[in-house]
Amino acid sequence: MGASETMVRMGELAVSAAAGHVLVSLGLGSCIGLALVDRRMGIAGLAHVVLPGSGGHGAENPRKFADHAVPELVRELEAAGARRIRLEAVLVGGASMFAVSTASLEVGQRNEAAVREQLRALRIPVMAAATGGKRGRTIKVDVASAAVTVREAGGSTETLLGGNRVCEVAA
Amino acid sequence: MSTPQYTELQLDALRELANIGSGTASTALSTMLARAVDISVPNAKALPFAEAVEAAGPPEEDITGIVLGITGDMNGTVLLLVPPADADAMCRMLGVEPDDEFALSALGEIGNIVGTSYINALAAMTGMAIEPTPPATATDMLGAIVETVLAGHAHAGDIALVLDSDLTVEGEDCSISFLLVPDQGGVDELLARLGLS
């Protein structure tokens, strides 16, 4: 396709309004890939959230925390010309990779809950999600069409948010 | 961007620690499989999390990960990464067919013995009281496994200290790569015990 891909790695986020641009997070485990799209404007953003909350920690990179990453992603989308009221969210990841293990590995579920809470506070609807379970996942966001796809480890690519679908879904 | 905060001298000392730890682990693996096992020269790398995941290899590649927690004077995680074909080969060396119901527990046991001997060597060298937690095993995307382990240590800092080395079973083209990821406080404790804090 010749699309240029931007990798959004652990604790990073990216916003794009460039047609032909694809935002990608490869191999999400307990982390959440949060895609936000404004399909009217053809603007999309992707955040790779690592942990639920900063809990007052003064980390050098607060973007790894849901409570910083989600508002920051929305700010950057708005700065690029998106309207908050048109934003639609797709969540991917939050898996429990190791079935039997310590409580710290339940971080996947806590990540999803924290991201959803942030979205609720910002009144952004979650249109689709591929979360939980035990498998790693890759998320791709096609900026121009606002199509969001997920691929599970050992699986095929599945479309979570249709690119050309007219949005008439209630939150 | 944050920068690695360890000196070359500190990284050298940690590398030496990893060398002795993986030497002990290779002896354990060799005894278990009744075959000679080679070890590579270990790396000690202090990397931002995103780069630490990339350094592990192609994120979407299938890998079998065996993870053991470390608790006590130092908290951290030992992660063993085995390509699925190599995991199958090791199961066969133990007389277990890879599709057998016991294959997963055989792998867990390899991880347990190799990981525990590594942790015990660390404890003996540093005088720390540390213990392994029981192993957990998953076969999945490399990136997903590594980032999940790193996420468990991501709260306090942005830099992962990764000590890695490879164990290769001679004549079998079969290898395990070995990562020790101490949490931030754990690294400080390690360096303090080495007199390098």
mmCIF file of C-alpha atoms in Angstrom:
data_model
loop_
_atom_site.group_PDB
_atom_site.id
_atom_site.type_symbol
_atom_site.label_atom_id
_atom_site.label_comp_id
_atom_site.label_asym_id
_atom_site.label_seq_id
_atom_site.Cartn_x
_atom_site.Cartn_y
_atom_site.Cartn_z
ATOM 1 C CA MET A 1 0.000 0.000 0.000
ATOM 2 C CA GLY A 2 2.974 2.260 0.462
ATOM 3 C CA ALA A 3 1.475 3.665 3.651
ATOM 4 C CA SER A 4 4.006 5.096 6.054
ATOM 5 C CA GLU A 5 3.772 3.587 9.508
ATOM 6 C CA THR A 6 4.555 5.397 12.750
ATOM 7 C CA MET A 7 5.427 3.088 15.646
ATOM 8 C CA VAL A 8 3.871 4.159 18.928
ATOM 9 C CA ARG A 9 5.974 2.405 21.557
ATOM 10 C CA MET A 10 5.519 1.897 25.314
ATOM 11 C CA GLY A 11 4.625 5.164 26.979
ATOM 12 C CA GLU A 12 4.438 7.097 23.689
ATOM 13 C CA LEU A 13 1.590 8.771 21.835
ATOM 14 C CA ALA A 14 1.195 10.154 18.328
ATOM 15 C CA VAL A 15 -1.310 12.235 16.394
ATOM 16 C CA SER A 16 -1.560 12.492 12.610
ATOM 17 C CA ALA A 17 -3.707 14.174 10.000
ATOM 18 C CA ALA A 18 -1.707 12.850 7.047
ATOM 19 C CA ALA A 19 -3.551 10.709 4.513
ATOM 20 C CA GLY A 20 -1.703 7.440 3.915
ATOM 21 C CA HIS A 21 -0.325 7.520 7.436
ATOM 22 C CA VAL A 22 -0.812 4.507 9.740
ATOM 23 C CA LEU A 23 -0.264 4.599 13.514
ATOM 24 C CA VAL A 24 0.853 1.238 14.926
ATOM 25 C CA SER A 25 1.528 -0.366 18.301
ATOM 26 C CA LEU A 26 3.072 -3.818 17.857
ATOM 27 C CA GLY A 27 2.700 -6.573 20.433
ATOM 28 C CA LEU A 28 0.520 -5.037 23.121
ATOM 29 C CA GLY A 29 0.423 -7.212 26.226
ATOM 30 C CA SER A 30 -0.882 -5.699 29.452
ATOM 31 C CA CYS A 31 -0.576 -2.236 27.900
ATOM 32 C CA ILE A 32 -3.544 -0.530 26.215
ATOM 33 C CA GLY A 33 -3.454 0.874 22.705
ATOM 34 C CA LEU A 34 -6.004 3.689 22.726
ATOM 35 C CA ALA A 35 -7.069 4.969 19.296
ATOM 36 C CA LEU A 36 -9.047 8.203 19.063
ATOM 37 C CA VAL A 37 -10.386 9.302 15.680
ATOM 38 C CA ASP A 38 -12.211 12.315 14.305
ATOM 39 C CA ARG A 39 -13.394 10.796 11.035
ATOM 40 C CA ARG A 40 -14.850 14.041 9.682
ATOM 41 C CA MET A 41 -11.469 15.767 9.885
ATOM 42 C CA GLY A 42 -9.386 12.694 9.058
ATOM 43 C CA ILE A 43 -7.358 13.078 12.248
ATOM 44 C CA ALA A 44 -6.322 10.147 14.406
ATOM 45 C CA GLY A 45 -4.265 9.571 17.528
ATOM 46 C CA LEU A 46 -2.830 6.538 19.264
ATOM 47 C CA ALA A 47 -1.535 6.245 22.836
ATOM 48 C CA HIS A 48 0.385 3.243 24.205
ATOM 49 C CA VAL A 49 -0.617 3.258 27.887
ATOM 50 C CA VAL A 50 1.565 1.234 30.287
ATOM 51 C CA LEU A 51 0.055 1.754 33.740
ATOM 52 C CA PRO A 52 -3.248 2.981 35.207
ATOM 53 C CA GLY A 53 -2.276 5.936 37.383
ATOM 54 C CA SER A 54 0.726 7.949 38.366
ATOM 55 C CA GLY A 55 -0.388 8.008 42.009
ATOM 56 C CA GLY A 56 1.587 11.201 42.500
ATOM 57 C CA HIS A 57 4.840 9.695 41.189
ATOM 58 C CA GLY A 58 6.904 12.352 39.478
ATOM 59 C CA ALA A 59 8.024 10.130 36.627
ATOM 60 C CA GLU A 60 10.033 11.669 33.814
ATOM 61 C CA ASN A 61 7.575 10.325 31.281
ATOM 62 C CA PRO A 62 4.035 10.761 32.660
ATOM 63 C CA ARG A 63 2.589 9.646 29.298
ATOM 64 C CA LYS A 64 2.957 6.025 30.329
ATOM 65 C CA PHE A 65 0.098 6.564 32.813
ATOM 66 C CA ALA A 66 -3.562 6.490 31.727
ATOM 67 C CA ASP A 67 -4.434 9.544 33.814
ATOM 68 C CA HIS A 68 -1.889 11.629 31.874
ATOM 69 C CA ALA A 69 -1.881 9.941 28.474
ATOM 70 C CA VAL A 70 -5.617 10.156 27.729
ATOM 71 C CA PRO A 71 -6.080 13.913 28.385
ATOM 72 C CA GLU A 72 -2.759 14.608 26.628
ATOM 73 C CA LEU A 73 -3.823 12.656 23.526
ATOM 74 C CA VAL A 74 -7.104 14.590 23.424
ATOM 75 C CA ARG A 75 -5.220 17.906 23.797
ATOM 76 C CA GLU A 76 -2.908 17.056 20.914
ATOM 77 C CA LEU A 77 -5.843 15.959 18.727
ATOM 78 C CA GLU A 78 -7.637 19.235 19.431
ATOM 79 C CA ALA A 79 -4.463 21.169 18.666
ATOM 80 C CA ALA A 80 -4.349 19.365 15.303
ATOM 81 C CA GLY A 81 -7.904 20.454 14.536
ATOM 82 C CA ALA A 82 -10.057 17.611 15.880
ATOM 83 C CA ARG A 83 -13.239 18.320 17.822
ATOM 84 C CA ARG A 84 -13.640 16.505 21.121
ATOM 85 C CA ILE A 85 -17.366 15.985 20.544
ATOM 86 C CA ARG A 86 -16.629 13.976 17.380
ATOM 87 C CA LEU A 87 -13.917 11.764 18.873
ATOM 88 C CA GLU A 88 -14.514 8.030 18.901
ATOM 89 C CA ALA A 89 -12.401 5.610 20.921
ATOM 90 C CA VAL A 90 -11.166 2.072 20.278
ATOM 91 C CA LEU A 91 -9.315 0.085 22.957
ATOM 92 C CA VAL A 92 -6.934 -2.816 22.300
ATOM 93 C CA GLY A 93 -4.758 -4.769 24.751
ATOM 94 C CA GLY A 94 -4.964 -5.138 28.515
ATOM 95 C CA ALA A 95 -4.285 -8.863 28.401
ATOM 96 C CA SER A 96 -3.127 -11.074 31.267
ATOM 97 C CA MET A 97 -0.211 -12.700 29.483
ATOM 98 C CA PHE A 98 0.788 -15.017 32.299
ATOM 99 C CA ALA A 99 -2.239 -16.917 33.560
ATOM 100 C CA VAL A 100 -0.832 -17.902 36.936
ATOM 101 C CA SER A 101 1.266 -15.225 38.466
ATOM 102 C CA THR A 102 1.573 -12.297 40.803
ATOM 103 C CA ALA A 103 -0.989 -9.573 41.274
ATOM 104 C CA SER A 104 1.203 -7.101 39.424
ATOM 105 C CA LEU A 105 0.358 -8.890 36.193
ATOM 106 C CA GLU A 106 -3.338 -8.059 36.605
ATOM 107 C CA VAL A 107 -2.257 -4.630 35.467
ATOM 108 C CA GLY A 108 -3.979 -5.253 32.113
ATOM 109 C CA GLN A 109 -7.471 -5.085 33.614
ATOM 110 C CA ARG A 110 -6.563 -2.068 35.697
ATOM 111 C CA ASN A 111 -5.183 -0.326 32.623
ATOM 112 C CA GLU A 112 -8.430 -0.851 30.729
ATOM 113 C CA ALA A 113 -10.537 0.387 33.647
ATOM 114 C CA ALA A 114 -8.366 3.482 34.041
ATOM 115 C CA VAL A 115 -8.494 4.364 30.331
ATOM 116 C CA ARG A 116 -12.277 3.894 30.235
ATOM 117 C CA GLU A 117 -12.659 6.108 33.299
ATOM 118 C CA GLN A 118 -10.653 8.874 31.640
ATOM 119 C CA LEU A 119 -12.748 8.572 28.465
ATOM 120 C CA ARG A 120 -15.972 8.723 30.475
ATOM 121 C CA ALA A 121 -14.829 11.899 32.181
ATOM 122 C CA LEU A 122 -14.095 13.424 28.746
ATOM 123 C CA ARG A 123 -17.418 12.099 27.334
ATOM 124 C CA ILE A 124 -15.727 10.181 24.537
ATOM 125 C CA PRO A 125 -17.630 7.028 23.466
ATOM 126 C CA VAL A 126 -15.857 3.661 23.188
ATOM 127 C CA MET A 127 -16.995 2.288 19.827
ATOM 128 C CA ALA A 128 -15.133 -1.018 19.950
ATOM 129 C CA ALA A 129 -12.649 -2.895 22.086
ATOM 130 C CA ALA A 130 -10.474 -6.004 21.861
ATOM 131 C CA THR A 131 -9.265 -6.289 25.431
ATOM 132 C CA GLY A 132 -8.552 -8.795 28.191
ATOM 133 C CA GLY A 133 -7.869 -12.466 27.569
ATOM 134 C CA LYS A 134 -4.387 -13.916 27.385
ATOM 135 C CA ARG A 135 -3.136 -13.004 23.910
ATOM 136 C CA GLY A 136 -0.868 -10.231 22.719
ATOM 137 C CA ARG A 137 -2.268 -7.892 20.065
ATOM 138 C CA THR A 138 -1.198 -5.379 17.424
ATOM 139 C CA ILE A 139 -3.311 -2.286 16.709
ATOM 140 C CA LYS A 140 -3.204 -0.279 13.463
ATOM 141 C CA VAL A 141 -4.994 3.013 12.852
ATOM 142 C CA ASP A 142 -5.335 4.217 9.273
ATOM 143 C CA VAL A 143 -5.493 7.988 9.558
ATOM 144 C CA ALA A 144 -7.313 8.892 6.349
ATOM 145 C CA SER A 145 -10.123 6.340 6.639
ATOM 146 C CA ALA A 146 -10.203 6.154 10.476
ATOM 147 C CA ALA A 147 -10.166 2.364 10.163
ATOM 148 C CA VAL A 148 -8.864 0.586 13.250
ATOM 149 C CA THR A 149 -7.706 -3.030 13.032
ATOM 150 C CA VAL A 150 -6.414 -5.556 15.540
ATOM 151 C CA ARG A 151 -4.401 -8.728 15.088
ATOM 152 C CA GLU A 152 -4.046 -11.268 17.883
ATOM 153 C CA ALA A 153 -0.977 -13.463 18.239
ATOM 154 C CA GLY A 154 -1.427 -16.358 15.816
ATOM 155 C CA GLY A 155 -4.650 -14.856 14.439
ATOM 156 C CA SER A 156 -5.836 -12.867 11.468
ATOM 157 C CA THR A 157 -6.493 -9.146 11.174
ATOM 158 C CA GLU A 158 -9.916 -8.000 12.304
ATOM 159 C CA THR A 159 -11.539 -4.614 11.736
ATOM 160 C CA LEU A 160 -12.778 -2.958 14.927
ATOM 161 C CA LEU A 161 -13.843 0.363 13.503
ATOM 162 C CA GLY A 162 -14.860 0.424 9.860
ATOM 163 C CA GLY A 163 -13.180 3.124 7.864
ATOM 164 C CA ASN A 164 -16.028 4.082 5.574
ATOM 165 C CA ARG A 165 -18.923 3.207 7.866
ATOM 166 C CA VAL A 166 -21.216 6.127 8.652
ATOM 167 C CA CYS A 167 -21.181 6.527 12.373
ATOM 168 C CA GLU A 168 -24.656 6.082 13.821
ATOM 169 C CA VAL A 169 -23.738 4.030 16.877
ATOM 170 C CA ALA A 170 -24.918 5.137 20.285
ATOM 171 C CA ALA A 171 -22.333 5.207 23.052
ATOM 172 C CA MET B 1 13.998 12.102 27.063
ATOM 173 C CA SER B 2 15.564 10.461 30.042
ATOM 174 C CA THR B 3 19.095 9.141 29.811
ATOM 175 C CA PRO B 4 20.585 6.005 31.343
ATOM 176 C CA GLN B 5 21.806 6.827 34.802
ATOM 177 C CA TYR B 6 24.412 4.095 35.325
ATOM 178 C CA THR B 7 28.151 4.506 34.887
ATOM 179 C CA GLU B 8 30.248 2.178 32.727
ATOM 180 C CA LEU B 9 31.856 0.836 35.890
ATOM 181 C CA GLN B 10 28.475 -0.009 37.374
ATOM 182 C CA LEU B 11 27.319 -1.678 34.158
ATOM 183 C CA ASP B 12 30.559 -3.686 34.054
ATOM 184 C CA ALA B 13 29.959 -4.926 37.571
ATOM 185 C CA LEU B 14 26.352 -5.855 36.743
ATOM 186 C CA ARG B 15 27.576 -7.649 33.608
ATOM 187 C CA GLU B 16 29.971 -9.664 35.738
ATOM 188 C CA LEU B 17 27.124 -10.513 38.090
ATOM 189 C CA ALA B 18 25.044 -11.658 35.112
ATOM 190 C CA ASN B 19 27.989 -13.681 33.845
ATOM 191 C CA ILE B 20 28.313 -15.642 37.076
ATOM 192 C CA GLY B 21 24.538 -16.006 37.362
ATOM 193 C CA SER B 22 24.149 -17.347 33.851
ATOM 194 C CA GLY B 23 27.177 -19.611 34.315
ATOM 195 C CA THR B 24 25.426 -21.225 37.260
ATOM 196 C CA ALA B 25 22.191 -21.390 35.272
ATOM 197 C CA SER B 26 23.919 -23.066 32.338
ATOM 198 C CA THR B 27 25.330 -25.745 34.639
ATOM 199 C CA ALA B 28 21.817 -26.414 35.909
ATOM 200 C CA LEU B 29 20.434 -26.622 32.360
ATOM 201 C CA SER B 30 23.302 -28.868 31.305
ATOM 202 C CA THR B 31 22.639 -31.270 34.179
ATOM 203 C CA MET B 32 18.932 -31.299 33.444
ATOM 204 C CA LEU B 33 19.277 -31.991 29.721
ATOM 205 C CA ALA B 34 22.451 -34.115 30.018
ATOM 206 C CA ARG B 35 24.102 -32.019 27.298
ATOM 207 C CA ALA B 36 26.820 -29.407 27.142
ATOM 208 C CA VAL B 37 25.521 -25.840 27.319
ATOM 209 C CA ASP B 38 27.419 -22.743 26.126
ATOM 210 C CA ILE B 39 26.862 -19.248 27.464
ATOM 211 C CA SER B 40 27.328 -15.983 25.643
ATOM 212 C CA VAL B 41 29.028 -12.924 27.077
ATOM 213 C CA PRO B 42 26.211 -11.096 28.868
ATOM 214 C CA ASN B 43 24.979 -7.631 28.041
ATOM 215 C CA ALA B 44 24.014 -5.059 30.629
ATOM 216 C CA LYS B 45 21.871 -2.359 29.132
ATOM 217 C CA ALA B 46 20.060 0.539 30.712
ATOM 218 C CA LEU B 47 17.415 1.560 28.204
ATOM 219 C CA PRO B 48 14.189 3.548 28.097
ATOM 220 C CA PHE B 49 11.299 1.052 28.163
ATOM 221 C CA ALA B 50 10.330 1.492 24.524
ATOM 222 C CA GLU B 51 13.894 0.740 23.421
ATOM 223 C CA ALA B 52 14.222 -2.180 25.819
ATOM 224 C CA VAL B 53 11.264 -3.865 24.090
ATOM 225 C CA GLU B 54 12.784 -3.231 20.655
ATOM 226 C CA ALA B 55 16.166 -4.536 21.788
ATOM 227 C CA ALA B 56 14.560 -7.891 22.630
ATOM 228 C CA GLY B 57 13.776 -8.549 18.940
ATOM 229 C CA PRO B 58 10.935 -8.307 16.383
ATOM 230 C CA PRO B 59 7.811 -7.481 18.495
ATOM 231 C CA GLU B 60 5.401 -9.720 16.568
ATOM 232 C CA GLU B 61 7.633 -12.792 16.494
ATOM 233 C CA ASP B 62 6.283 -15.868 18.320
ATOM 234 C CA ILE B 63 8.206 -16.678 21.463
ATOM 235 C CA THR B 64 7.775 -18.819 24.553
ATOM 236 C CA GLY B 65 8.354 -16.803 27.711
ATOM 237 C CA ILE B 66 8.887 -18.269 31.165
ATOM 238 C CA VAL B 67 8.716 -15.672 33.910
ATOM 239 C CA LEU B 68 9.810 -15.913 37.551
ATOM 240 C CA GLY B 69 9.428 -13.131 40.061
ATOM 241 C CA ILE B 70 12.144 -12.248 42.554
ATOM 242 C CA THR B 71 11.128 -11.110 46.014
ATOM 243 C CA GLY B 72 13.068 -10.180 49.128
ATOM 244 C CA ASP B 73 15.915 -7.677 49.459
ATOM 245 C CA MET B 74 15.650 -7.079 45.729
ATOM 246 C CA ASN B 75 12.441 -7.202 43.684
ATOM 247 C CA GLY B 76 12.573 -8.016 40.029
ATOM 248 C CA THR B 77 11.768 -10.498 37.308
ATOM 249 C CA VAL B 78 13.712 -13.174 35.501
ATOM 250 C CA LEU B 79 12.409 -13.767 31.991
ATOM 251 C CA LEU B 80 13.539 -16.684 29.844
ATOM 252 C CA LEU B 81 12.758 -16.403 26.146
ATOM 253 C CA VAL B 82 12.797 -19.499 23.966
ATOM 254 C CA PRO B 83 11.849 -19.714 20.281
ATOM 255 C CA PRO B 84 8.886 -22.153 20.045
ATOM 256 C CA ALA B 85 10.875 -24.670 17.948
ATOM 257 C CA ASP B 86 13.640 -24.641 20.574
ATOM 258 C CA ALA B 87 11.080 -25.087 23.344
ATOM 259 C CA ASP B 88 9.773 -28.175 21.496
ATOM 260 C CA ALA B 89 13.331 -29.486 21.144
ATOM 261 C CA MET B 90 13.996 -29.060 24.860
ATOM 262 C CA CYS B 91 10.789 -30.879 25.731
ATOM 263 C CA ARG B 92 11.941 -33.802 23.563
ATOM 264 C CA MET B 93 15.307 -33.829 25.333
ATOM 265 C CA LEU B 94 13.338 -34.357 28.530
ATOM 266 C CA GLY B 95 11.356 -37.147 26.866
ATOM 267 C CA VAL B 96 8.133 -35.125 26.589
ATOM 268 C CA GLU B 97 6.419 -34.641 23.219
ATOM 269 C CA PRO B 98 5.734 -30.936 22.530
ATOM 270 C CA ASP B 99 1.985 -31.502 22.043
ATOM 271 C CA ASP B 100 1.759 -33.549 25.222
ATOM 272 C CA GLU B 101 -0.250 -32.083 28.104
ATOM 273 C CA PHE B 102 2.929 -32.111 30.208
ATOM 274 C CA ALA B 103 4.955 -30.045 27.736
ATOM 275 C CA LEU B 104 4.016 -26.747 29.350
ATOM 276 C CA SER B 105 4.882 -27.934 32.830
ATOM 277 C CA ALA B 106 8.154 -29.419 31.523
ATOM 278 C CA LEU B 107 9.040 -25.988 30.152
ATOM 279 C CA GLY B 108 7.981 -24.347 33.385
ATOM 280 C CA GLU B 109 10.292 -26.739 35.197
ATOM 281 C CA ILE B 110 13.219 -25.879 32.921
ATOM 282 C CA GLY B 111 12.512 -22.226 33.637
ATOM 283 C CA ASN B 112 12.219 -22.930 37.321
ATOM 284 C CA ILE B 113 15.547 -24.720 37.611
ATOM 285 C CA VAL B 114 17.474 -22.378 35.339
ATOM 286 C CA GLY B 115 15.909 -19.237 36.802
ATOM 287 C CA THR B 116 16.239 -20.365 40.395
ATOM 288 C CA SER B 117 19.905 -21.267 40.012
ATOM 289 C CA TYR B 118 20.504 -17.813 38.532
ATOM 290 C CA ILE B 119 18.691 -16.141 41.426
ATOM 291 C CA ASN B 120 20.532 -18.266 43.984
ATOM 292 C CA ALA B 121 23.872 -17.328 42.423
ATOM 293 C CA LEU B 122 22.911 -13.645 42.680
ATOM 294 C CA ALA B 123 21.952 -14.136 46.318
ATOM 295 C CA ALA B 124 25.233 -15.912 47.114
ATOM 296 C CA MET B 125 27.343 -13.230 45.441
ATOM 297 C CA THR B 126 25.633 -10.241 46.964
ATOM 298 C CA GLY B 127 24.519 -11.605 50.329
ATOM 299 C CA MET B 128 20.938 -10.603 49.557
ATOM 300 C CA ALA B 129 18.026 -12.654 50.834
ATOM 301 C CA ILE B 130 16.008 -13.175 47.657
ATOM 302 C CA GLU B 131 13.594 -15.876 46.559
ATOM 303 C CA PRO B 132 11.990 -16.851 43.275
ATOM 304 C CA THR B 133 8.222 -17.022 42.838
ATOM 305 C CA PRO B 134 6.732 -19.987 40.894
ATOM 306 C CA PRO B 135 7.135 -19.805 37.100
ATOM 307 C CA ALA B 136 4.431 -18.808 34.633
ATOM 308 C CA THR B 137 4.651 -19.653 30.940
ATOM 309 C CA ALA B 138 3.138 -18.108 27.803
ATOM 310 C CA THR B 139 3.729 -18.457 24.063
ATOM 311 C CA ASP B 140 2.824 -15.227 22.321
ATOM 312 C CA MET B 141 4.176 -12.130 20.568
ATOM 313 C CA LEU B 142 7.663 -11.276 21.830
ATOM 314 C CA GLY B 143 6.761 -7.611 22.284
ATOM 315 C CA ALA B 144 3.652 -8.431 24.310
ATOM 316 C CA ILE B 145 5.587 -10.692 26.673
ATOM 317 C CA VAL B 146 8.502 -8.321 27.189
ATOM 318 C CA GLU B 147 6.369 -5.186 27.618
ATOM 319 C CA THR B 148 4.154 -6.946 30.159
ATOM 320 C CA VAL B 149 7.207 -7.851 32.240
ATOM 321 C CA LEU B 150 8.631 -4.325 31.930
ATOM 322 C CA ALA B 151 5.263 -2.750 32.788
ATOM 323 C CA GLY B 152 5.507 -4.481 36.158
ATOM 324 C CA HIS B 153 8.613 -2.388 36.869
ATOM 325 C CA ALA B 154 7.596 0.810 35.130
ATOM 326 C CA HIS B 155 5.996 2.667 38.006
ATOM 327 C CA ALA B 156 9.019 4.307 39.577
ATOM 328 C CA GLY B 157 11.249 5.017 36.591
ATOM 329 C CA ASP B 158 11.501 5.220 32.827
ATOM 330 C CA ILE B 159 14.676 3.177 32.423
ATOM 331 C CA ALA B 160 14.838 -0.600 32.377
ATOM 332 C CA LEU B 161 18.077 -2.240 33.392
ATOM 333 C CA VAL B 162 18.217 -5.423 31.347
ATOM 334 C CA LEU B 163 20.920 -8.019 31.917
ATOM 335 C CA ASP B 164 20.753 -10.607 29.196
ATOM 336 C CA SER B 165 22.742 -13.616 28.074
ATOM 337 C CA ASP B 166 22.132 -16.628 25.863
ATOM 338 C CA LEU B 167 22.372 -20.278 26.805
ATOM 339 C CA THR B 168 22.881 -22.566 23.823
ATOM 340 C CA VAL B 169 22.571 -26.332 23.948
ATOM 341 C CA GLU B 170 25.575 -27.699 22.060
ATOM 342 C CA GLY B 171 24.832 -29.647 18.905
ATOM 343 C CA GLU B 172 21.088 -29.000 19.130
ATOM 344 C CA ASP B 173 20.823 -25.466 17.713
ATOM 345 C CA CYS B 174 18.623 -24.659 20.629
ATOM 346 C CA SER B 175 18.903 -21.580 22.821
ATOM 347 C CA ILE B 176 17.373 -19.668 25.711
ATOM 348 C CA SER B 177 17.882 -15.999 26.190
ATOM 349 C CA PHE B 178 17.844 -14.811 29.681
ATOM 350 C CA LEU B 179 16.762 -11.419 31.005
ATOM 351 C CA LEU B 180 17.025 -10.118 34.539
ATOM 352 C CA VAL B 181 14.941 -7.015 35.098
ATOM 353 C CA PRO B 182 15.347 -5.651 38.623
ATOM 354 C CA ASP B 183 13.050 -2.828 39.654
ATOM 355 C CA GLN B 184 14.546 0.578 40.352
ATOM 356 C CA GLY B 185 15.088 0.000 44.067
ATOM 357 C CA GLY B 186 16.490 -3.426 43.240
ATOM 358 C CA VAL B 187 19.232 -1.981 41.055
ATOM 359 C CA ASP B 188 20.239 0.438 43.802
ATOM 360 C CA GLU B 189 20.365 -2.466 46.262
ATOM 361 C CA LEU B 190 22.493 -4.558 43.870
ATOM 362 C CA LEU B 191 24.938 -1.711 43.335
ATOM 363 C CA ALA B 192 25.088 -0.957 47.070
ATOM 364 C CA ARG B 193 26.002 -4.596 47.769
ATOM 365 C CA LEU B 194 28.749 -4.365 45.178
ATOM 366 C CA GLY B 195 30.046 -1.200 46.805
ATOM 367 C CA LEU B 196 29.259 0.812 43.689
ATOM 368 C CA SER B 197 26.248 2.879 44.676
#
